[in-house]
Amino acid sequence: MKTSNLGYPRIGAHRELKRACEKYWSNKISMEDLVEVGKSIRAENWKLQLERGIDLIPSNDFSFYDQVLDTTLMVGAIPERYKNAKKSSKNILDLYFAMARGLQKNGVDVIAMEMTKWFDTNYHYIVPEFTRDQEFELVSQKVVEEFQEAKNLGIQTKPVLLGPVTYLLLGKEKEKGFHRLDLLPKLIPVYHSILKMLADAGATWIQFDEPILSTDLSEKEKEAIGKVYNGLTEAFPNLKILLASYFGDYGDNLDTVLNLPVCALHLDLKRGADDLDKVLEPGKLKEHTTLSLGVIDGRNVWKNDFESSLRLIEKAKEELGEERIIISPSCSLLHVPNDLNLEQNEEVLSTEVKDWMAFAKQKLDELQSLKILANNPDYKSQQLFLDNVASMEKRRNSKLIHKTKVKQRLEQLEAKDYNRESSFDQRKILQEEHLQLPLFPTTTIGSFPQTQEVRRNRSLFKKGALQEQAYVNFLMEKTTETIRLQEEIGLDVPVHGEFERNDMVEYFGEQLEGFTFTQNGWVQSYGSRCVKPPIIYGDVSRPVPMTVFWTSFAQSLTDKPVKGMLTGPVTILQWSFVRDDQARSVTCEQIALAILDEVLDLEKEGISIIQVDEPAIREGLPLRKKDWEKYLNWAIGAFKLSTSGVKDSTQIHTHMCYSEFNDIIQSIADMDADVITIECSRSQMELLDAFSEFDYPNNIGPGVYDIHSPRVPSKEEIIKLLQKAEHVLPASKLWVNPDCGLKTRGWEETISALKIMVSAAQQMRETVGQPSN
């Protein structure tokens, strides 16, 4: 019996990669320094897994930005617009970063590639772009180099490659007349080249990630899987291929994968437990195929239930024997924090709750423990097993988890609690009379730059080195400056800037009961962007107002309507580590009631525009369409529950970013937000097509410039995007805004970009015949 890991967090235990990348981007360290940090993180990860007894240790699971972009560079699928960036780049990593972040330097001005969510996670990947005459060539040998790097340390690894079918299907055709899967015959030779190099370097196991197998596939797509892996195993008979899908079961793709001549097949038994029984049916699994059992949750922080996992392992062992079993996490550990041992402050994370948890490092220990126990016929008497059973029992019976009042409030909900009093058409008249906004009203998504000064003062306050009143005075000063700045720029609907907030989910979780936190529980969201997700361990409620003070203070500084900023229930749920002892829908409704309390308190304080962000609605959509209706019913219901108690004259906004809406546009309309703001800049307004074809009834703010890139857009660029928007939607429905919050940007570029955005909006008003206010 072997243990295998599918991937390990690559940011470093103390976010070393984040800091190194950002220093490199700001010219504070050299490329050599950056490369050395990456090399150090990889070595540490490999050595740790070797020490923990992992038999199949992954390599090429490290990335300086994103594993899909790594594949794009590997196969040479570099969009034509980066031609000048390629010429001006001193090395391949600069070109790589230009594709991820855009580039505005030395006469080169190019936008970044599109970014979207990795299946139903909060990780973002860079979307590949394909043309009809697309050619592929081996450009980056990173996977071979990192395999050799580990080998030089005396560690034999299992290189990880994103499978060619998943890679193509995650991309986009940038012109009509072909399907991206048609490019497979051109792509496969590059994979052959890489596999030959790996085989020559001494690789024996190769992990191919094909998570697209957890989604609904057409017959053509299933046939492509068959052709690829039959061809690869025939061409490289001495390489042992482990085919991995995750985030769900194989569903009706199971027969396809069972017919493949791969050496090992991975099952995600946390999200697709039924697959094991199906695979073990007589005659299903090929005689020499090994099963990788994903029994440890790679997407959540809860300690593994050994009793449950060992039942699954024993079931497989009885049918296959231990030699054909690999014990694994359900997916890459990329999605969980690095090390629970770094959490030493009991005031932040109590000893009782900490005992229920396991981070990436601890999950490696769990793999080894399960291997030891599974090899012991008398495992139920072993102390290792008994300690785990006791921990599980303590959590189930903890008084911290269940709150009677919260449960009773949910039971008393009625249908009317989920709907606004009047239709949007009626509300819009009242809101226009009350707010008196011009055509193409301008606003931002909420946050303003979180400078080093802001972060330093927050850190000093949390450490007790800055008195509360001094910290409040500092925040008031920053909020005042930001309101004044927005008035000078000419924004129609200012925001308070969110300087008191660390993260759009963590900030709210810190003020809600049923949540706990970490000091070092960082997880990569995209590139150098790391988040520290809250942990929901019990029933959720709001003991006191969370945002009223700062929003009201900002409103007192201006006659313009200040927009209240909240995070929605589905996003708080999706971007937290959620308790696994009750349905997610129940937890979401508990959060929705807490947000509703905040919405009503803001309204009482005279806040007329309230934004409840739900960027995770689309992200949470199940991977198979048969499960969509159930999810959308409770997810949209939770948003409506959190916002429907306000007066008709109060304008409810929501924000969604990096999502495709075509297939759920009716559900987006059912949210009944007065204004929805969406990311549109990287897709060049493509996302608006869904809203146009559907005839979306409410107002829309398509993002007109990309805040995830450091470049400042030109006025002409924004006007061109607004003209595209006006071509598909009436001007009376359009708002003008960036495509996301501005917390990660610097002040200089923020001010420049917003001035250009406001000027573009003013010109658009003149174009349609309405003078600017």
PDB file of C-alpha atoms in Angstrom, residues 150 180 292 322 404 466 558:
ATOM      1  CA  ALA A 150      14.231  17.243  -6.804  1.00  0.00           C
ATOM      2  CA  ARG A 180     -10.883  24.218 -29.163  1.00  0.00           C
ATOM      3  CA  SER A 292      -5.864   6.072  -5.505  1.00  0.00           C
ATOM      4  CA  GLU A 322      -3.137  -3.779  -0.513  1.00  0.00           C
ATOM      5  CA  THR A 404     -31.088  27.278  19.971  1.00  0.00           C
ATOM      6  CA  LEU A 466      -1.430  51.240  19.096  1.00  0.00           C
ATOM      7  CA  THR A 558     -20.569  64.357   1.889  1.00  0.00           C
TER       8      THR A 558
END
